[in-house]
């Protein structure tokens, strides 16, 4: 305190330190909590490494503001410094709290792209954030606003200080170089917070950086790369159309979008887990794709692949922009053949832009949850109701139009986080982990919905002439690799999804597609089942009714930009983390849970796979420029 006494008077010391010390404790405590919550055993050395950037940032921040307080003691400029002191500290506290909550929910670090995306969706952020997080943030902001004034005023009265809290000079007039040195030291320590070194297993550089520093670094990176994309390339399916053939059959088509359902959590893909007995029985008389994947773990992106038969754009929400879908979609193609088309969803129409997206897909009629009677139905998450809310509107529509050919899609929502399984069919105890158990009970509820939906088609006499396509859009993570939910999760729990095609007149003894497949294969499979031929364009997927290429490579991307890329060739999977952490290489045949990283042993092959991934990303970027 002796050195501070040269620079600041007693009230200034109390005023500044009463905010800087709690701010530092607040930041480091949240980071320590995040580090401790990681699934891997870290040890003291790695823990300190992961917190080093935060320590340097907070030390630099404290020195910077102490120096600024020492430079300006009074006058209008002083009040500007005090104002900026509070504002920047409040903003830093918001970033720290947001990063903590985002990591708690997803297992990944908050960066500029994510913030830019969620600033456009404040209502969703509000609904997704638990009350405890708002209480913590409110307390931090209240103290950042009023705490120093209250503390200095209280101590001033106790010790008889001057009544003026913001002005005054230190006990000895300081030489200007004193505060200047502190400011330079603050900037020096701040620059050290940028240096995180190479990523370590289980934790990348983005996590190791202080959240404010990471936000600035990723923001600069975005600014430097903005406008560097090439001109867009016309999609090969832009002029596609379908024509009848001698094989054409008049059949109805039903798409059931199983929101957030991963393959390993449904019984047909995991016999030990009895979450979906009805789906398991249905699968025994269906075509089941054993190795089906989504390209990007995102609801909208998965739906784009299913409905339009194309790989989704890598940039967020491009398809929601005017003219964002570059090829004719299934609803539009079938509508040209005399089909009626309808889209039901148990979620609000604002969920992932589906209100506009259903029209862009070509659906003539659209029924979101706002159009349904929700009395007697429970909420299943922050944006939707239990899926049986769709059964009555479905029945009414089918009674009216069921005599005509139709395509109907049902977008469920019960599987989506924050996992509040309806109590209509009670709950079962599957696992000890509460969040995972709630998710599995949400999956179990969906099985009842599927059974009731099929029964509705049977009761109305439509079942025998209808093709049912049941697909997951992406999976969910529950800490298996330190990541939660799905958006920036490149592992099997997020990418591998159920895909079951049920046609009552076919597959009676059950068939299996054993090769790699993804959601782009649904459109060509449906058209093949109906006997239509595509002319004038080419879709990238393959019909699952025919042999799939044995040398097929599937490519994947995280939802948020430059977080991860991945590819699977045969049973070999490679994950590229953009240098944020070490890349990974897995043999899925021997290691389906991705526990043993072979990247060091397969370095040459990993480099080839990385080059191919980056080339795929470059091609995809040209199409969504």
Coordinates of C-alpha atoms in Angstrom, one line a residue:
X1 CA 0.0 0.0 0.0
X2 CA 3.0 2.3 0.5
X3 CA 3.6 2.7 -3.3
X4 CA -0.2 3.2 -3.9
X5 CA -0.1 5.9 -1.2
X6 CA 2.3 7.8 -3.4
X7 CA 0.0 7.7 -6.4
X8 CA -3.5 7.7 -4.8
X9 CA -5.0 9.2 -1.7
X10 CA -6.8 7.0 0.8
X11 CA -10.2 7.4 -0.7
X12 CA -9.0 6.7 -4.2
X13 CA -7.2 3.6 -3.0
X14 CA -10.4 2.3 -1.4
X15 CA -12.6 3.3 -4.3
X16 CA -10.5 1.6 -7.0
X17 CA -9.5 -1.5 -5.0
X18 CA -13.0 -2.1 -3.7
X19 CA -14.0 -2.8 -7.3
X20 CA -10.7 -4.3 -8.7
X21 CA -10.3 -6.9 -6.0
X22 CA -13.9 -8.3 -6.1
X23 CA -13.7 -8.1 -9.9
X24 CA -10.5 -10.2 -9.9
X25 CA -11.9 -12.7 -7.4
X26 CA -15.1 -13.0 -9.4
X27 CA -13.3 -13.6 -12.7
X28 CA -10.8 -16.1 -11.3
X29 CA -13.5 -17.9 -9.2
X30 CA -15.7 -18.5 -12.3
X31 CA -12.7 -19.7 -14.4
X32 CA -11.6 -22.0 -11.6
X33 CA -15.1 -23.4 -11.5
X34 CA -15.0 -24.0 -15.2
X35 CA -11.6 -25.6 -15.1
X36 CA -12.6 -27.9 -12.2
X37 CA -15.8 -28.9 -14.0
X38 CA -13.9 -30.4 -16.9
X39 CA -14.2 -34.2 -17.1
X40 CA -10.5 -34.9 -17.5
X41 CA -8.1 -35.0 -14.5
X42 CA -5.9 -31.9 -14.9
X43 CA -3.5 -31.7 -12.0
X44 CA -2.1 -28.4 -10.6
X45 CA 0.3 -27.6 -13.4
X46 CA -2.4 -27.9 -16.2
X47 CA -4.9 -26.1 -14.0
X48 CA -2.5 -23.1 -13.6
X49 CA -1.8 -23.2 -17.3
X50 CA -5.5 -22.9 -18.1
X51 CA -5.8 -20.0 -15.7
X52 CA -2.6 -18.2 -16.7
X53 CA -4.3 -15.9 -19.2
X54 CA -7.0 -14.9 -16.7
X55 CA -4.4 -14.1 -14.1
X56 CA -2.4 -11.9 -16.5
X57 CA -5.5 -10.1 -17.8
X58 CA -6.8 -9.3 -14.3
X59 CA -3.4 -8.1 -13.1
X60 CA -2.9 -6.0 -16.2
X61 CA -6.4 -4.6 -15.8
X62 CA -5.8 -3.6 -12.2
X63 CA -2.5 -2.0 -13.0
X64 CA -3.9 -0.1 -15.9
X65 CA -6.8 1.5 -14.0
X66 CA -4.6 2.2 -11.0
X67 CA -2.2 4.1 -13.3
X68 CA -5.1 6.0 -14.9
X69 CA -6.4 7.0 -11.4
X70 CA -2.9 8.2 -10.6
X71 CA -2.6 10.3 -13.7
X72 CA -5.9 12.2 -13.4
X73 CA -6.8 13.4 -9.9
X74 CA -9.6 16.0 -10.5
X75 CA -11.7 17.8 -13.0
X76 CA -13.9 16.7 -15.9
X77 CA -11.3 14.2 -17.2
X78 CA -11.3 12.6 -13.8
X79 CA -15.0 12.0 -14.0
X80 CA -14.6 10.5 -17.5
X81 CA -12.0 8.1 -16.1
X82 CA -14.3 7.1 -13.3
X83 CA -17.2 6.6 -15.7
X84 CA -15.1 4.4 -18.1
X85 CA -13.8 2.5 -15.1
X86 CA -17.3 1.4 -14.2
X87 CA -18.5 0.8 -17.7
X88 CA -15.6 -1.4 -18.8
X89 CA -15.7 -3.4 -15.6
X90 CA -19.4 -4.0 -16.1
X91 CA -18.9 -5.1 -19.7
X92 CA -16.0 -7.4 -18.6
X93 CA -18.2 -8.9 -15.9
X94 CA -21.0 -9.5 -18.4
X95 CA -18.5 -11.3 -20.8
X96 CA -17.1 -13.3 -17.9
X97 CA -20.6 -14.4 -16.8
X98 CA -21.8 -15.2 -20.3
X99 CA -18.6 -17.2 -21.0
X100 CA -19.1 -19.2 -17.8
X101 CA -22.8 -19.9 -18.6
X102 CA -22.0 -20.8 -22.3
X103 CA -19.3 -23.2 -21.2
X104 CA -21.5 -24.7 -18.6
X105 CA -24.2 -25.4 -21.2
X106 CA -22.0 -26.4 -24.2
X107 CA -18.5 -27.3 -22.9
X108 CA -16.9 -24.8 -25.4
X109 CA -15.6 -21.3 -25.2
X110 CA -17.5 -18.1 -26.1
X111 CA -16.2 -16.2 -29.1
X112 CA -17.1 -13.3 -31.3
X113 CA -19.1 -15.3 -33.8
X114 CA -21.3 -16.7 -31.1
X115 CA -21.9 -13.3 -29.5
X116 CA -22.7 -11.8 -32.9
X117 CA -25.2 -14.6 -33.5
X118 CA -27.0 -14.4 -30.1
X119 CA -27.2 -10.6 -30.1
X120 CA -29.7 -11.0 -32.9
X121 CA -31.7 -13.5 -30.7
X122 CA -32.0 -11.9 -27.2
X123 CA -35.3 -13.5 -26.4
X124 CA -33.8 -17.0 -27.0
X125 CA -30.9 -16.1 -24.8
X126 CA -33.2 -14.9 -22.0
X127 CA -35.3 -18.1 -22.2
X128 CA -32.2 -20.4 -22.2
X129 CA -30.4 -18.7 -19.3
X130 CA -31.3 -20.2 -15.9
X131 CA -32.5 -17.8 -13.0
X132 CA -29.3 -18.5 -11.0
X133 CA -27.2 -17.0 -13.8
X134 CA -29.3 -13.9 -13.9
X135 CA -29.0 -13.5 -10.2
X136 CA -25.2 -13.9 -10.3
X137 CA -25.0 -11.3 -13.1
X138 CA -27.4 -8.9 -11.5
X139 CA -25.4 -9.0 -8.3
X140 CA -22.1 -8.5 -10.1
X141 CA -23.5 -5.5 -12.1
X142 CA -25.0 -3.9 -9.0
X143 CA -21.7 -4.1 -7.2
X144 CA -19.8 -2.8 -10.2
X145 CA -22.1 0.1 -10.4
X146 CA -22.5 1.1 -6.8
X147 CA -20.1 -1.0 -4.7
X148 CA -17.1 1.3 -4.7
X149 CA -19.2 4.4 -3.9
X150 CA -20.9 2.6 -1.0
X151 CA -17.7 1.1 0.4
X152 CA -15.7 4.4 0.2
X153 CA -18.6 6.4 1.7
X154 CA -19.0 3.9 4.6
X155 CA -15.3 3.9 5.4
X156 CA -15.2 7.7 4.9
X157 CA -17.8 8.2 7.6
X158 CA -16.2 5.7 9.9
X159 CA -12.7 7.2 9.6
X160 CA -13.8 10.8 9.1
X161 CA -12.5 11.3 5.5
X162 CA -13.4 14.2 3.3
X163 CA -16.9 14.1 1.9
X164 CA -15.6 14.4 -1.7
X165 CA -15.2 10.8 -3.0
X166 CA -13.8 11.3 -6.5
X167 CA -11.3 14.1 -6.3
X168 CA -8.2 14.8 -4.2
X169 CA -4.5 14.3 -4.3
X170 CA -2.3 11.7 -2.8
X171 CA -0.2 12.3 0.3
X172 CA 2.8 13.1 -1.9
X173 CA 2.7 14.5 -5.3
X174 CA 3.7 11.7 -7.6
X175 CA 6.0 12.0 -10.5
X176 CA 4.2 11.5 -13.8
X177 CA 6.4 8.5 -14.7
X178 CA 5.0 6.6 -11.7
X179 CA 1.4 6.1 -13.0
X180 CA 2.8 5.9 -16.6
X181 CA 5.0 2.9 -15.5
X182 CA 1.9 1.3 -14.0
X183 CA -0.1 1.8 -17.2
X184 CA 2.7 0.3 -19.3
X185 CA 3.0 -2.6 -16.9
X186 CA -0.7 -3.1 -17.2
X187 CA -0.5 -3.2 -21.0
X188 CA 2.4 -5.6 -20.7
X189 CA 0.6 -8.1 -18.5
X190 CA -2.4 -7.7 -20.8
X191 CA -0.3 -8.7 -23.8
X192 CA 0.9 -11.7 -21.9
X193 CA -2.7 -12.8 -21.5
X194 CA -2.7 -13.4 -25.3
X195 CA 0.0 -16.0 -25.0
X196 CA -1.7 -19.4 -24.3
X197 CA 0.8 -21.6 -26.1
X198 CA -0.3 -24.7 -28.0
X199 CA -3.7 -26.2 -27.2
X200 CA -3.6 -29.1 -24.7
X201 CA -5.6 -32.3 -24.9
X202 CA -9.2 -31.7 -23.7
X203 CA -8.8 -27.9 -23.6
X204 CA -8.1 -25.5 -26.4
X205 CA -6.5 -22.1 -26.6
X206 CA -9.9 -20.4 -26.7
X207 CA -10.8 -21.9 -23.4
X208 CA -7.4 -21.1 -21.9
X209 CA -7.7 -17.4 -22.8
X210 CA -9.4 -15.0 -20.6
X211 CA -13.0 -14.6 -22.0
X212 CA -12.5 -10.9 -22.7
X213 CA -9.2 -11.5 -24.4
X214 CA -10.7 -14.4 -26.5
X215 CA -13.6 -12.2 -27.5
X216 CA -11.2 -9.5 -28.8
X217 CA -8.9 -12.0 -30.5
X218 CA -11.7 -13.8 -32.4
X219 CA -13.3 -10.4 -33.2
X220 CA -10.1 -9.2 -34.8
X221 CA -9.8 -12.5 -36.7
X222 CA -13.3 -12.1 -38.1
X223 CA -12.6 -8.5 -39.1
X224 CA -9.4 -9.6 -40.9
X225 CA -11.1 -12.3 -42.9
X226 CA -14.3 -10.5 -43.7
X227 CA -14.9 -10.0 -47.4
X228 CA -12.2 -12.5 -48.4
X229 CA -14.6 -15.2 -49.7
X230 CA -14.8 -16.0 -53.4
X231 CA -17.8 -15.4 -55.6
X232 CA -20.6 -17.9 -55.1
X233 CA -20.8 -21.0 -57.3
X234 CA -24.1 -22.1 -58.7
X235 CA -25.4 -25.3 -57.1
X236 CA -25.5 -28.4 -59.4
X237 CA -29.1 -29.0 -58.4
X238 CA -30.4 -25.5 -59.1
X239 CA -32.5 -26.5 -62.1
X240 CA -33.4 -30.0 -60.9
X241 CA -36.9 -31.3 -61.5
X242 CA -38.6 -34.7 -61.3
X243 CA -40.4 -36.7 -63.9
X244 CA -42.5 -39.8 -63.7
X245 CA -41.2 -43.2 -64.8
X246 CA -42.9 -46.6 -65.3
X247 CA -42.0 -47.3 -61.6
X248 CA -43.8 -44.2 -60.3
X249 CA -46.2 -45.1 -57.4
X250 CA -48.8 -42.9 -55.8
X251 CA -47.7 -42.9 -52.1
X252 CA -47.9 -40.3 -49.3
X253 CA -44.7 -39.2 -47.6
X254 CA -44.3 -38.3 -43.9
X255 CA -41.1 -36.8 -42.5
X256 CA -40.7 -37.0 -38.7
X257 CA -37.9 -34.6 -37.6
X258 CA -36.7 -36.0 -34.3
X259 CA -35.2 -32.9 -32.7
X260 CA -31.8 -33.5 -30.9
X261 CA -32.0 -37.3 -31.0
X262 CA -28.7 -39.1 -31.1
X263 CA -28.3 -42.6 -32.4
X264 CA -26.9 -44.1 -29.2
X265 CA -29.9 -43.0 -27.1
X266 CA -32.6 -44.9 -29.1
X267 CA -33.1 -48.7 -28.8
X268 CA -32.6 -49.7 -32.5
X269 CA -29.0 -48.4 -32.2
X270 CA -28.4 -49.4 -28.6
X271 CA -30.2 -52.6 -27.6
X272 CA -29.1 -52.1 -23.9
X273 CA -31.1 -48.9 -23.6
X274 CA -34.8 -49.4 -23.6
X275 CA -35.9 -45.9 -24.3
X276 CA -37.8 -46.5 -27.6
X277 CA -39.5 -50.0 -27.7
X278 CA -42.0 -48.9 -30.3
X279 CA -39.3 -47.5 -32.6
X280 CA -37.3 -50.7 -32.1
X281 CA -40.2 -52.8 -33.3
X282 CA -40.8 -50.5 -36.2
X283 CA -37.2 -50.6 -37.2
X284 CA -37.3 -54.4 -37.5
X285 CA -39.7 -53.9 -40.4
X286 CA -37.9 -50.9 -41.9
X287 CA -34.7 -49.8 -43.7
X288 CA -32.3 -48.6 -41.0
X289 CA -29.1 -46.7 -41.9
X290 CA -26.6 -48.0 -39.4
X291 CA -24.0 -45.2 -39.9
X292 CA -26.1 -42.1 -40.6
X293 CA -24.7 -38.6 -39.9
X294 CA -25.6 -35.0 -40.0
X295 CA -23.2 -32.6 -41.7
X296 CA -23.5 -29.7 -39.2
X297 CA -25.0 -30.3 -35.8
X298 CA -27.8 -27.8 -36.0
X299 CA -31.6 -28.1 -36.4
X300 CA -32.0 -25.8 -39.3
X301 CA -28.9 -27.2 -41.1
X302 CA -30.2 -30.8 -40.7
X303 CA -33.6 -29.8 -42.0
X304 CA -32.0 -28.2 -45.0
X305 CA -30.2 -31.4 -45.9
X306 CA -33.4 -33.5 -45.5
X307 CA -35.8 -31.3 -47.3
X308 CA -33.6 -30.0 -50.0
X309 CA -31.1 -32.8 -50.4
X310 CA -28.0 -30.5 -50.2
X311 CA -25.1 -30.0 -47.9
X312 CA -25.9 -26.9 -45.7
X313 CA -23.9 -23.8 -45.9
X314 CA -21.2 -23.5 -43.3
X315 CA -22.1 -19.9 -42.4
X316 CA -24.9 -19.6 -39.8
X317 CA -28.5 -19.0 -41.0
X318 CA -27.5 -18.3 -44.6
X319 CA -30.5 -20.4 -45.8
X320 CA -32.8 -18.1 -43.8
X321 CA -31.8 -15.1 -46.0
X322 CA -33.9 -14.3 -49.2
X323 CA -32.9 -16.7 -51.9
X324 CA -30.7 -18.6 -49.5
X325 CA -31.7 -22.1 -50.6
X326 CA -29.9 -22.9 -53.9
X327 CA -31.9 -25.9 -55.1
X328 CA -35.5 -27.1 -55.4
X329 CA -36.7 -28.9 -52.2
X330 CA -38.7 -32.1 -51.8
X331 CA -42.0 -30.2 -51.0
X332 CA -41.7 -28.1 -54.2
X333 CA -40.7 -31.1 -56.3
X334 CA -43.7 -33.1 -55.1
X335 CA -46.1 -30.2 -55.3
X336 CA -45.3 -30.1 -59.0
X337 CA -46.6 -33.7 -59.2
X338 CA -49.9 -32.9 -57.5
X339 CA -49.0 -33.4 -53.9
X340 CA -50.5 -31.3 -51.1
X341 CA -47.8 -30.3 -48.5
X342 CA -48.1 -29.4 -44.8
X343 CA -45.6 -28.7 -42.0
X344 CA -46.5 -29.1 -38.3
X345 CA -44.2 -28.2 -35.4
X346 CA -44.6 -28.3 -31.6
X347 CA -42.2 -25.3 -31.3
X348 CA -42.8 -21.6 -31.8
X349 CA -42.5 -20.4 -35.4
X350 CA -39.4 -18.3 -34.4
X351 CA -37.5 -21.4 -33.5
X352 CA -34.5 -21.5 -35.9
X353 CA -36.4 -19.4 -38.5
X354 CA -38.7 -22.3 -39.3
X355 CA -41.6 -20.0 -39.8
X356 CA -40.1 -18.7 -43.0
X357 CA -38.1 -21.8 -43.7
X358 CA -41.1 -24.1 -44.2
X359 CA -42.4 -21.7 -46.9
X360 CA -39.0 -21.6 -48.6
X361 CA -39.0 -25.5 -48.6
X362 CA -42.2 -25.3 -50.6
X363 CA -44.8 -26.3 -48.0
X364 CA -48.2 -24.8 -48.8
X365 CA -49.5 -25.0 -45.2
X366 CA -47.7 -24.3 -42.0
X367 CA -48.9 -25.0 -38.4
X368 CA -46.6 -23.9 -35.6
X369 CA -47.5 -24.3 -31.9
X370 CA -49.0 -20.8 -31.9
X371 CA -51.8 -22.1 -34.1
X372 CA -52.5 -25.0 -31.8
X373 CA -54.6 -25.4 -28.6
X374 CA -52.0 -26.0 -25.9
X375 CA -54.4 -26.4 -23.0
X376 CA -53.5 -29.6 -21.2
X377 CA -50.1 -29.9 -22.7
X378 CA -46.8 -29.3 -21.0
X379 CA -43.8 -27.2 -22.1
X380 CA -40.8 -29.4 -22.9
X381 CA -38.2 -26.6 -23.2
X382 CA -37.9 -22.8 -23.6
X383 CA -39.5 -22.7 -27.0
X384 CA -41.9 -25.7 -27.4
X385 CA -44.5 -27.9 -26.0
X386 CA -44.8 -31.7 -25.8
X387 CA -45.1 -33.1 -29.3
X388 CA -48.6 -34.7 -28.9
X389 CA -49.9 -31.1 -29.2
X390 CA -49.6 -31.8 -33.0
X391 CA -51.8 -34.8 -33.1
X392 CA -55.2 -33.0 -33.2
X393 CA -54.2 -30.5 -35.9
X394 CA -52.7 -33.4 -37.8
X395 CA -55.9 -35.5 -37.6
X396 CA -58.1 -32.5 -38.7
X397 CA -55.8 -31.9 -41.7
X398 CA -55.7 -35.6 -42.7
X399 CA -59.4 -35.9 -42.5
X400 CA -59.8 -33.0 -44.8
X401 CA -57.0 -33.8 -47.4
X402 CA -56.1 -37.5 -46.7
X403 CA -57.8 -38.6 -49.9
X404 CA -55.2 -36.7 -52.0
X405 CA -51.5 -37.4 -52.2
X406 CA -49.6 -35.4 -49.6
X407 CA -46.2 -34.7 -48.0
X408 CA -46.4 -33.9 -44.3
X409 CA -43.6 -33.0 -42.0
X410 CA -43.7 -33.1 -38.1
X411 CA -41.0 -31.2 -36.4
X412 CA -40.8 -32.4 -32.8
X413 CA -39.1 -30.4 -30.0
X414 CA -39.2 -32.5 -26.8
X415 CA -35.7 -33.7 -27.2
X416 CA -34.1 -30.3 -27.3
X417 CA -32.4 -28.9 -24.3
X418 CA -33.1 -27.8 -21.6
X419 CA -34.8 -31.2 -21.3
X420 CA -38.1 -31.1 -19.5
X421 CA -39.7 -34.4 -20.3
X422 CA -43.5 -34.3 -20.2
X423 CA -45.0 -36.3 -17.3
X424 CA -47.9 -37.7 -19.4
X425 CA -46.2 -41.2 -19.5
X426 CA -44.3 -40.8 -16.2
X427 CA -40.5 -41.1 -16.0
X428 CA -38.1 -43.9 -15.7
X429 CA -34.7 -44.0 -14.1
X430 CA -32.1 -44.7 -16.8
X431 CA -28.9 -43.2 -15.4
X432 CA -27.7 -41.3 -12.3
X433 CA -26.8 -38.1 -14.1
X434 CA -29.9 -35.9 -13.8
X435 CA -29.5 -34.0 -17.1
X436 CA -28.9 -37.1 -19.1
X437 CA -31.7 -38.9 -17.4
X438 CA -34.1 -36.1 -18.3
X439 CA -32.9 -36.2 -21.9
X440 CA -33.4 -40.0 -22.0
X441 CA -36.9 -39.6 -20.7
X442 CA -37.5 -37.0 -23.4
X443 CA -36.5 -39.6 -25.9
X444 CA -38.8 -42.1 -24.2
X445 CA -41.7 -39.6 -24.6
X446 CA -41.0 -39.3 -28.3
X447 CA -41.5 -43.0 -28.6
X448 CA -45.0 -42.6 -27.4
X449 CA -45.6 -39.8 -29.8
X450 CA -44.4 -41.8 -32.7
X451 CA -46.6 -44.7 -31.7
X452 CA -49.7 -42.4 -31.4
X453 CA -48.9 -40.7 -34.8
X454 CA -48.6 -44.1 -36.6
X455 CA -51.9 -45.2 -34.9
X456 CA -53.5 -42.0 -36.2
X457 CA -52.5 -42.9 -39.7
X458 CA -53.8 -46.5 -39.2
X459 CA -57.1 -45.3 -37.8
X460 CA -57.6 -42.9 -40.8
X461 CA -56.7 -45.7 -43.3
X462 CA -53.6 -43.9 -44.5
X463 CA -50.9 -46.1 -43.0
X464 CA -50.5 -48.7 -45.7
X465 CA -49.9 -46.2 -48.4
X466 CA -47.5 -43.9 -46.6
X467 CA -43.7 -43.7 -46.4
X468 CA -42.5 -42.7 -43.0
X469 CA -39.0 -41.1 -42.7
X470 CA -37.8 -40.9 -39.1
X471 CA -34.6 -38.9 -38.7
X472 CA -32.5 -37.1 -36.1
X473 CA -31.2 -33.7 -37.0
X474 CA -28.2 -34.0 -34.6
X475 CA -27.3 -35.6 -31.3
X476 CA -26.4 -34.1 -27.9
X477 CA -23.3 -34.2 -25.8
X478 CA -23.4 -34.8 -22.0
X479 CA -19.7 -34.3 -21.2
X480 CA -18.4 -37.4 -22.9
X481 CA -15.7 -35.3 -24.4
X482 CA -16.0 -32.3 -22.1
X483 CA -18.7 -30.8 -24.4
X484 CA -22.4 -30.4 -23.9
X485 CA -25.4 -29.9 -26.3
X486 CA -24.4 -30.1 -30.0
X487 CA -23.3 -26.9 -31.8
X488 CA -19.5 -27.1 -31.4
X489 CA -19.4 -30.8 -30.7
X490 CA -17.6 -32.9 -33.5
X491 CA -17.9 -36.2 -31.7
X492 CA -20.2 -39.2 -32.4
X493 CA -22.7 -38.3 -29.7
X494 CA -23.4 -35.1 -31.6
X495 CA -23.0 -36.1 -35.3
X496 CA -24.4 -39.7 -35.5
X497 CA -28.1 -39.8 -35.8
X498 CA -31.0 -42.3 -36.2
X499 CA -32.4 -42.7 -39.8
X500 CA -35.2 -45.2 -40.3
X501 CA -37.4 -45.5 -43.4
X502 CA -40.6 -47.4 -42.9
X503 CA -42.8 -48.4 -45.8
X504 CA -45.4 -50.9 -44.8
X505 CA -45.4 -52.7 -48.1
X506 CA -41.7 -53.0 -48.2
X507 CA -38.8 -54.0 -45.8
X508 CA -41.1 -56.4 -43.9
X509 CA -38.2 -58.4 -42.6
X510 CA -36.0 -55.4 -42.0
X511 CA -33.1 -54.1 -44.1
X512 CA -29.9 -52.4 -43.2
X513 CA -27.7 -49.8 -45.0
X514 CA -24.3 -50.5 -43.5
X515 CA -22.2 -47.9 -45.4
X516 CA -21.7 -44.3 -44.5
X517 CA -24.8 -42.1 -45.1
X518 CA -26.0 -38.7 -44.2
X519 CA -29.2 -36.6 -44.3
X520 CA -28.7 -35.6 -47.9
X521 CA -29.5 -39.2 -48.8
X522 CA -33.1 -38.9 -47.7
X523 CA -34.4 -36.9 -50.7
X524 CA -33.0 -39.3 -53.4
X525 CA -34.2 -42.3 -51.3
X526 CA -37.8 -40.9 -51.1
X527 CA -37.8 -40.1 -54.9
X528 CA -36.5 -43.6 -55.6
X529 CA -39.2 -45.2 -53.4
X530 CA -41.8 -43.2 -55.3
X531 CA -40.3 -44.1 -58.7
X532 CA -39.4 -40.5 -59.8
X533 CA -36.4 -39.6 -61.8
X534 CA -34.4 -36.4 -61.3
X535 CA -33.5 -34.4 -64.5
X536 CA -31.9 -31.1 -65.1
X537 CA -29.7 -31.2 -62.1
X538 CA -27.8 -33.3 -59.6
X539 CA -28.2 -33.7 -55.8
X540 CA -25.2 -34.8 -53.8
X541 CA -26.9 -37.7 -51.9
X542 CA -27.4 -41.3 -52.8
X543 CA -30.5 -43.5 -52.6
X544 CA -30.3 -45.9 -49.7
X545 CA -32.2 -48.5 -51.8
X546 CA -29.0 -49.0 -53.9
X547 CA -25.4 -49.8 -53.0
X548 CA -23.6 -46.9 -51.5
X549 CA -20.0 -46.0 -52.5
X550 CA -17.6 -47.9 -50.3
X551 CA -15.0 -45.2 -50.6
X552 CA -17.4 -42.4 -49.6
X553 CA -16.0 -39.7 -47.3
X554 CA -18.3 -37.6 -45.1
X555 CA -17.3 -34.1 -44.1
X556 CA -18.5 -32.2 -41.0
X557 CA -18.3 -28.8 -39.5
X558 CA -19.2 -27.3 -36.1
X559 CA -22.1 -24.8 -36.2
X560 CA -20.0 -21.8 -35.2
X561 CA -17.3 -20.6 -37.6
X562 CA -13.7 -21.9 -37.3
X563 CA -14.4 -24.1 -34.3
X564 CA -13.9 -27.5 -35.8
X565 CA -14.0 -29.7 -38.9
X566 CA -14.1 -33.4 -39.2
X567 CA -14.3 -36.2 -41.7
X568 CA -14.9 -40.0 -41.8
X569 CA -13.5 -42.3 -44.4
X570 CA -14.4 -45.9 -43.7
X571 CA -14.1 -46.2 -40.0
X572 CA -11.3 -43.6 -39.6
X573 CA -12.3 -40.3 -38.2
X574 CA -10.2 -37.1 -38.2
X575 CA -11.1 -33.9 -36.3
X576 CA -9.4 -30.6 -37.0
X577 CA -9.6 -27.9 -34.2
X578 CA -8.0 -25.0 -36.1
X579 CA -5.0 -25.0 -33.9
X580 CA -7.1 -24.3 -30.8
X581 CA -6.2 -27.7 -29.4
X582 CA -4.4 -30.8 -30.8
X583 CA -6.2 -32.5 -33.7
X584 CA -7.6 -36.0 -33.2
X585 CA -7.7 -39.2 -35.2
X586 CA -9.9 -42.2 -34.1
X587 CA -10.5 -45.7 -35.4
X588 CA -14.3 -46.0 -34.9
X589 CA -14.3 -49.7 -35.5
X590 CA -12.0 -50.4 -32.5
X591 CA -12.8 -47.3 -30.6
X592 CA -16.5 -46.2 -31.2
X593 CA -16.6 -43.9 -28.2
X594 CA -13.5 -42.0 -29.4
X595 CA -11.3 -42.4 -26.3
X596 CA -7.9 -43.1 -27.9
X597 CA -6.4 -40.3 -30.0
X598 CA -4.2 -41.8 -32.7
X599 CA -3.1 -38.5 -34.3
X600 CA 0.5 -38.8 -33.2
X601 CA 0.7 -42.3 -34.6
X602 CA -1.0 -41.3 -37.8
X603 CA 0.6 -37.9 -38.4
X604 CA 1.1 -38.3 -42.1
X605 CA -2.4 -39.5 -42.7
X606 CA -3.8 -36.8 -40.4
X607 CA -2.1 -34.1 -42.6
X608 CA -3.7 -35.5 -45.7
X609 CA -7.1 -35.6 -44.1
X610 CA -6.6 -32.0 -42.8
X611 CA -5.7 -30.8 -46.4
X612 CA -8.9 -32.5 -47.8
X613 CA -11.0 -31.0 -45.0
X614 CA -9.7 -27.5 -45.7
X615 CA -10.3 -28.0 -49.4
X616 CA -13.9 -29.0 -48.7
X617 CA -14.3 -26.0 -46.5
X618 CA -13.0 -23.8 -49.2
X619 CA -15.4 -25.2 -51.8
X620 CA -18.3 -24.8 -49.3
X621 CA -17.3 -21.2 -48.5
X622 CA -17.4 -20.3 -52.2
X623 CA -21.0 -21.6 -52.4
X624 CA -22.1 -19.5 -49.5
X625 CA -20.1 -16.3 -50.1

